[in-house]
Amino acid sequence: MWIEATYTRDGRAITGLASQDLTAQMTRAGCEVHGVPGRCWLNNIVAVRSNDMGQTFEVLPQETEVVASLGDVYRSELTERYGYFTTSNIVQKDGAFYVFMFAQGEGTQPSGNCLFRTADPFDPMSWKGWGGSGFNVVPRPQRGAVAACQPVAPHALPHEVRSLNYITSAGVWVAAFADRRKLPGDDGPVPGFYLSTSKDLLNWTAPSRIKASPTRPRIDSHDILTSYPSIIDPGSQSPNFDTIDSPNPVLLYTVQHLRNGQGTMNRDLNYVPLRINLKAD
């Protein structure tokens, strides 16, 4: 289980969203991988809580544990991973709280970043997903039926949004993610970290490249793999660092050192200084 997002009001009590990988449970229940990457991988987003300033976290009781799920069964006809997998950080604007959750649901849920909203992030059952005309999607099966959320701007946000920030000087949101994209002047698709901006969290600009960097092992590099891009402003006025309030945020990302092209736990946290030059309209 991996903690994906946290939010605090007082610095002591912290609510969080975590990614729950149920692959082991599915294989024990009889699911066969058949050599297909992603098969038998069922995943949920669950609620966690800390009351000691983040030193320890606990999963909430079962009745309030699962925040987002496409069900508790990996169907035999599926050929890829299935469920809700990652989230952005939790952000706040005008009394509401938002988070992106990446869904992938073969035959049930279009793949992409679904936007969720709540009035209280400490109430894990209150998150509702964007359904195309409003935040009306309950992200858990109801009476056995799964309600699909509508992924937001899949051409602009094609992969998991890893960080989400509000640039106060420009009045826009910025999302960071990994991608392979051919921009004007490129000879071909370039792997790396990209950003997109939005005024309303629903309509996003064409991505811009922050940094070219290897994002697929053995294909881009046999030595390192970079991932988990996040933009953070050390000068943010928010205790949750969900705003960019200075012109000098940083890009944080993980560098994984590979062994013979394979992943290891030898990892570094790198950062690159950025400069924001967006202006309000």
Tab-separated table of C-alpha atoms in Angstrom:
chain	number	residue	atom	x	y	z
A	1	MET	CA	0.000	0.000	0.000
A	2	TRP	CA	1.357	3.403	-1.002
A	3	ILE	CA	0.231	6.758	0.379
A	4	GLU	CA	-0.614	8.951	-2.610
A	5	ALA	CA	-2.066	12.147	-1.105
A	6	THR	CA	-2.409	13.845	2.271
A	7	TYR	CA	-4.252	16.854	3.663
A	8	THR	CA	-4.147	18.575	7.046
A	9	ARG	CA	-5.843	21.522	8.702
A	10	ASP	CA	-3.738	21.762	11.837
A	11	GLY	CA	-0.525	19.879	11.053
A	12	ARG	CA	-1.356	17.071	13.484
A	13	ALA	CA	-4.460	15.293	12.182
A	14	ILE	CA	-3.834	14.192	8.585
A	15	THR	CA	-6.185	12.489	6.178
A	16	GLY	CA	-4.771	10.585	3.249
A	17	LEU	CA	-5.489	8.530	0.154
A	18	ALA	CA	-3.508	5.358	-0.488
A	19	SER	CA	-3.171	2.968	-3.424
A	20	GLN	CA	-4.128	-0.598	-2.474
A	21	ASP	CA	-2.711	-3.318	-4.739
A	22	LEU	CA	-4.830	-6.493	-4.576
A	23	THR	CA	-2.816	-8.571	-7.063
A	24	ALA	CA	-1.739	-11.105	-4.432
A	25	GLN	CA	-5.319	-11.635	-3.303
A	26	MET	CA	-6.468	-12.121	-6.905
A	27	THR	CA	-3.784	-14.707	-7.694
A	28	ARG	CA	-4.557	-16.580	-4.470
A	29	ALA	CA	-8.200	-16.598	-5.580
A	30	GLY	CA	-7.194	-18.331	-8.822
A	31	CYS	CA	-6.444	-15.539	-11.299
A	32	GLU	CA	-3.735	-16.622	-13.755
A	33	VAL	CA	-1.358	-14.036	-15.179
A	34	HIS	CA	-0.621	-16.001	-18.384
A	35	GLY	CA	2.469	-13.822	-18.929
A	36	VAL	CA	0.328	-10.746	-19.656
A	37	PRO	CA	1.658	-7.551	-17.978
A	38	GLY	CA	-0.988	-6.035	-15.715
A	39	ARG	CA	-3.261	-9.069	-15.691
A	40	CYS	CA	-4.676	-9.953	-12.231
A	41	TRP	CA	-3.824	-6.465	-10.953
A	42	LEU	CA	-6.871	-5.123	-9.125
A	43	ASN	CA	-6.449	-1.803	-7.345
A	44	ASN	CA	-8.437	0.503	-5.057
A	45	ILE	CA	-7.918	3.906	-3.492
A	46	VAL	CA	-8.438	3.672	0.267
A	47	ALA	CA	-8.570	6.163	3.135
A	48	VAL	CA	-5.817	6.442	5.738
A	49	ARG	CA	-5.506	8.674	8.791
A	50	SER	CA	-2.735	9.960	11.042
A	51	ASN	CA	-3.114	11.682	14.408
A	52	ASP	CA	0.591	12.108	15.165
A	53	MET	CA	1.748	14.566	12.500
A	54	GLY	CA	2.284	11.843	9.912
A	55	GLN	CA	4.630	9.622	11.897
A	56	THR	CA	2.184	6.724	11.551
A	57	PHE	CA	-0.895	6.097	9.405
A	58	GLU	CA	-3.762	3.646	9.810
A	59	VAL	CA	-6.269	2.410	7.261
A	60	LEU	CA	-9.782	3.479	8.245
A	61	PRO	CA	-12.350	0.872	9.360
A	62	GLN	CA	-13.676	-1.362	6.600
A	63	GLU	CA	-17.007	0.424	6.221
A	64	THR	CA	-15.231	3.704	5.391
A	65	GLU	CA	-11.987	2.313	3.996
A	66	VAL	CA	-12.584	2.165	0.234
A	67	VAL	CA	-12.768	5.604	-1.383
A	68	ALA	CA	-12.695	4.571	-5.052
A	69	SER	CA	-13.107	1.095	-6.533
A	70	LEU	CA	-14.374	-0.647	-9.652
A	71	GLY	CA	-15.287	-3.726	-7.632
A	72	ASP	CA	-13.614	-6.496	-5.667
A	73	VAL	CA	-13.405	-9.097	-8.452
A	74	TYR	CA	-10.885	-9.341	-11.294
A	75	ARG	CA	-12.995	-10.864	-14.051
A	76	SER	CA	-11.546	-13.759	-16.035
A	77	GLU	CA	-11.923	-11.995	-19.409
A	78	LEU	CA	-9.806	-8.983	-18.405
A	79	THR	CA	-6.388	-8.531	-20.024
A	80	GLU	CA	-4.940	-5.532	-18.150
A	81	ARG	CA	-4.887	-3.864	-14.762
A	82	TYR	CA	-8.277	-2.823	-13.408
A	83	GLY	CA	-9.389	-0.221	-10.870
A	84	TYR	CA	-8.301	3.143	-9.476
A	85	PHE	CA	-4.516	3.324	-9.222
A	86	THR	CA	-2.974	6.679	-8.338
A	87	THR	CA	-3.977	10.131	-7.181
A	88	SER	CA	-2.633	13.638	-7.372
A	89	ASN	CA	-2.291	15.624	-4.174
A	90	ILE	CA	-5.452	17.075	-2.629
A	91	VAL	CA	-6.052	20.762	-3.399
A	92	GLN	CA	-8.503	23.346	-2.076
A	93	LYS	CA	-10.275	26.207	-3.834
A	94	ASP	CA	-13.307	28.284	-2.864
A	95	GLY	CA	-14.410	25.963	-0.082
A	96	ALA	CA	-14.173	22.737	-2.082
A	97	PHE	CA	-11.436	20.111	-2.258
A	98	TYR	CA	-10.305	18.330	-5.419
A	99	VAL	CA	-8.106	15.396	-6.382
A	100	PHE	CA	-7.337	13.516	-9.588
A	101	MET	CA	-7.594	9.714	-9.477
A	102	PHE	CA	-6.351	7.646	-12.409
A	103	ALA	CA	-8.821	4.938	-13.421
A	104	GLN	CA	-8.433	2.018	-15.799
A	105	GLY	CA	-11.429	-0.258	-16.269
A	106	GLU	CA	-11.455	-2.450	-19.356
A	107	GLY	CA	-15.046	-2.687	-20.565
A	108	THR	CA	-16.362	-0.637	-17.639
A	109	GLN	CA	-14.496	2.613	-17.128
A	110	PRO	CA	-12.600	4.694	-19.735
A	111	SER	CA	-8.943	5.079	-18.792
A	112	GLY	CA	-7.770	8.466	-17.610
A	113	ASN	CA	-7.613	11.047	-14.849
A	114	CYS	CA	-10.984	11.431	-13.148
A	115	LEU	CA	-11.560	14.598	-11.116
A	116	PHE	CA	-13.162	14.214	-7.688
A	117	ARG	CA	-14.604	16.823	-5.337
A	118	THR	CA	-15.676	16.956	-1.707
A	119	ALA	CA	-16.586	19.544	0.905
A	120	ASP	CA	-14.624	17.617	3.557
A	121	PRO	CA	-11.540	15.516	2.758
A	122	PHE	CA	-11.772	13.984	6.258
A	123	ASP	CA	-15.021	12.286	5.171
A	124	PRO	CA	-13.723	9.622	2.742
A	125	MET	CA	-17.203	8.595	1.606
A	126	SER	CA	-18.003	12.128	0.413
A	127	TRP	CA	-15.767	12.181	-2.681
A	128	LYS	CA	-17.812	12.393	-5.907
A	129	GLY	CA	-16.416	12.113	-9.438
A	130	TRP	CA	-16.999	14.279	-12.495
A	131	GLY	CA	-19.542	12.562	-14.727
A	132	GLY	CA	-19.555	15.000	-17.637
A	133	SER	CA	-22.141	17.457	-16.350
A	134	GLY	CA	-21.494	17.533	-12.626
A	135	PHE	CA	-19.806	15.849	-9.682
A	136	ASN	CA	-22.340	13.065	-9.373
A	137	VAL	CA	-20.387	9.813	-9.674
A	138	VAL	CA	-20.100	7.652	-6.558
A	139	PRO	CA	-16.742	5.907	-7.108
A	140	ARG	CA	-17.793	2.589	-5.612
A	141	PRO	CA	-20.137	-0.115	-6.907
A	142	GLN	CA	-23.744	0.548	-5.900
A	143	ARG	CA	-25.934	-2.570	-5.723
A	144	GLY	CA	-23.376	-4.325	-7.889
A	145	ALA	CA	-23.335	-1.669	-10.623
A	146	VAL	CA	-20.294	0.487	-11.406
A	147	ALA	CA	-20.841	4.148	-12.321
A	148	ALA	CA	-18.147	5.400	-14.691
A	149	CYS	CA	-16.543	8.787	-14.206
A	150	GLN	CA	-15.565	10.835	-17.252
A	151	PRO	CA	-11.788	11.272	-17.581
A	152	VAL	CA	-10.793	14.913	-17.836
A	153	ALA	CA	-8.984	16.151	-20.969
A	154	PRO	CA	-7.388	12.797	-21.927
A	155	HIS	CA	-5.405	14.337	-24.791
A	156	ALA	CA	-3.847	16.964	-22.520
A	157	LEU	CA	-3.530	14.703	-19.448
A	158	PRO	CA	-2.817	11.280	-20.983
A	159	HIS	CA	-1.079	9.735	-17.978
A	160	GLU	CA	-1.297	9.819	-14.201
A	161	VAL	CA	-1.319	13.385	-12.843
A	162	ARG	CA	1.244	13.334	-10.049
A	163	SER	CA	0.940	16.890	-8.744
A	164	LEU	CA	-1.633	19.657	-8.903
A	165	ASN	CA	-1.023	23.265	-7.841
A	166	TYR	CA	-2.783	26.616	-8.043
A	167	ILE	CA	-0.572	29.451	-9.313
A	168	THR	CA	-1.924	32.394	-7.352
A	169	SER	CA	-0.265	35.104	-9.458
A	170	ALA	CA	-1.842	33.798	-12.675
A	171	GLY	CA	-5.068	32.297	-11.391
A	172	VAL	CA	-4.456	28.961	-13.108
A	173	TRP	CA	-3.868	25.352	-12.136
A	174	VAL	CA	-0.805	23.410	-13.229
A	175	ALA	CA	-0.619	19.610	-13.456
A	176	ALA	CA	2.597	17.587	-13.784
A	177	PHE	CA	2.921	14.111	-15.289
A	178	ALA	CA	5.257	11.823	-17.228
A	179	ASP	CA	4.720	11.384	-20.961
A	180	ARG	CA	6.359	10.705	-24.324
A	181	ARG	CA	5.446	13.510	-26.688
A	182	LYS	CA	6.642	15.066	-29.928
A	183	LEU	CA	6.621	18.847	-29.690
A	184	PRO	CA	7.490	21.328	-32.459
A	185	GLY	CA	11.188	20.948	-33.284
A	186	ASP	CA	11.451	17.367	-31.987
A	187	ASP	CA	12.571	14.577	-34.311
A	188	GLY	CA	10.317	12.133	-32.488
A	189	PRO	CA	8.487	11.576	-29.202
A	190	VAL	CA	10.629	12.650	-26.244
A	191	PRO	CA	10.214	10.940	-22.862
A	192	GLY	CA	10.165	13.158	-19.821
A	193	PHE	CA	8.073	15.309	-17.532
A	194	TYR	CA	5.372	17.600	-18.837
A	195	LEU	CA	2.880	20.140	-17.533
A	196	SER	CA	-0.510	21.448	-18.557
A	197	THR	CA	-2.489	24.408	-17.207
A	198	SER	CA	-6.167	25.062	-16.607
A	199	LYS	CA	-8.448	27.770	-15.246
A	200	ASP	CA	-11.243	25.432	-14.173
A	201	LEU	CA	-9.681	21.954	-13.642
A	202	LEU	CA	-11.759	20.607	-16.550
A	203	ASN	CA	-10.257	22.203	-19.665
A	204	TRP	CA	-6.489	21.857	-20.042
A	205	THR	CA	-3.882	23.293	-22.399
A	206	ALA	CA	-1.647	21.258	-24.685
A	207	PRO	CA	1.281	19.930	-22.627
A	208	SER	CA	4.655	21.668	-22.388
A	209	ARG	CA	7.856	19.840	-21.560
A	210	ILE	CA	9.513	20.543	-18.222
A	211	LYS	CA	12.423	18.134	-18.580
A	212	ALA	CA	13.476	15.371	-20.962
A	213	SER	CA	14.184	12.257	-18.920
A	214	PRO	CA	14.040	8.439	-19.278
A	215	THR	CA	10.636	7.140	-18.197
A	216	ARG	CA	10.706	3.539	-19.466
A	217	PRO	CA	13.377	1.024	-18.402
A	218	ARG	CA	15.513	-0.583	-21.128
A	219	ILE	CA	13.748	1.493	-23.787
A	220	ASP	CA	14.957	4.952	-22.739
A	221	SER	CA	17.877	3.842	-20.560
A	222	HIS	CA	19.445	0.699	-19.108
A	223	ASP	CA	20.874	2.644	-16.175
A	224	ILE	CA	18.203	4.895	-14.678
A	225	LEU	CA	14.445	5.369	-14.620
A	226	THR	CA	12.879	8.678	-13.578
A	227	SER	CA	9.336	8.947	-12.266
A	228	TYR	CA	6.861	10.643	-9.898
A	229	PRO	CA	7.256	14.271	-11.054
A	230	SER	CA	5.879	16.832	-8.608
A	231	ILE	CA	5.987	20.611	-8.639
A	232	ILE	CA	6.311	22.163	-5.170
A	233	ASP	CA	6.834	25.753	-4.103
A	234	PRO	CA	8.974	25.939	-0.927
A	235	GLY	CA	7.514	29.422	-0.506
A	236	SER	CA	3.896	28.254	-0.646
A	237	GLN	CA	1.588	29.963	1.833
A	238	SER	CA	-0.461	26.764	2.112
A	239	PRO	CA	0.440	24.215	4.822
A	240	ASN	CA	-0.347	21.539	2.220
A	241	PHE	CA	1.867	23.062	-0.513
A	242	ASP	CA	-1.019	23.069	-2.999
A	243	THR	CA	-0.323	26.643	-4.120
A	244	ILE	CA	2.548	28.245	-5.994
A	245	ASP	CA	2.998	31.666	-4.418
A	246	SER	CA	6.551	32.522	-5.475
A	247	PRO	CA	8.218	32.632	-8.914
A	248	ASN	CA	10.662	29.880	-7.906
A	249	PRO	CA	9.052	26.461	-7.388
A	250	VAL	CA	10.987	23.234	-7.903
A	251	LEU	CA	10.409	20.017	-9.805
A	252	LEU	CA	10.907	16.969	-7.576
A	253	TYR	CA	11.232	13.493	-9.063
A	254	THR	CA	12.623	10.058	-8.277
A	255	VAL	CA	15.684	8.547	-9.975
A	256	GLN	CA	15.727	4.755	-9.797
A	257	HIS	CA	19.093	3.132	-10.467
A	258	LEU	CA	18.607	0.015	-12.586
A	259	ARG	CA	20.594	-3.210	-12.485
A	260	ASN	CA	20.903	-4.836	-15.903
A	261	GLY	CA	17.876	-2.840	-16.963
A	262	GLN	CA	15.786	-4.100	-14.040
A	263	GLY	CA	14.306	-2.064	-11.207
A	264	THR	CA	15.921	-1.787	-7.776
A	265	MET	CA	15.215	0.013	-4.512
A	266	ASN	CA	18.339	2.160	-5.019
A	267	ARG	CA	16.636	5.500	-5.574
A	268	ASP	CA	17.415	9.179	-5.239
A	269	LEU	CA	15.164	12.204	-4.923
A	270	ASN	CA	16.242	14.942	-7.338
A	271	TYR	CA	15.016	18.456	-7.871
A	272	VAL	CA	15.284	21.073	-10.590
A	273	PRO	CA	14.636	24.790	-9.939
A	274	LEU	CA	11.809	26.193	-12.049
A	275	ARG	CA	10.633	29.679	-12.864
A	276	ILE	CA	6.985	30.563	-13.327
A	277	ASN	CA	6.366	33.383	-15.786
A	278	LEU	CA	2.606	33.050	-16.295
A	279	LYS	CA	0.639	36.249	-15.811
A	280	ALA	CA	-2.996	36.752	-14.943
A	281	ASP	CA	-5.265	37.783	-17.811
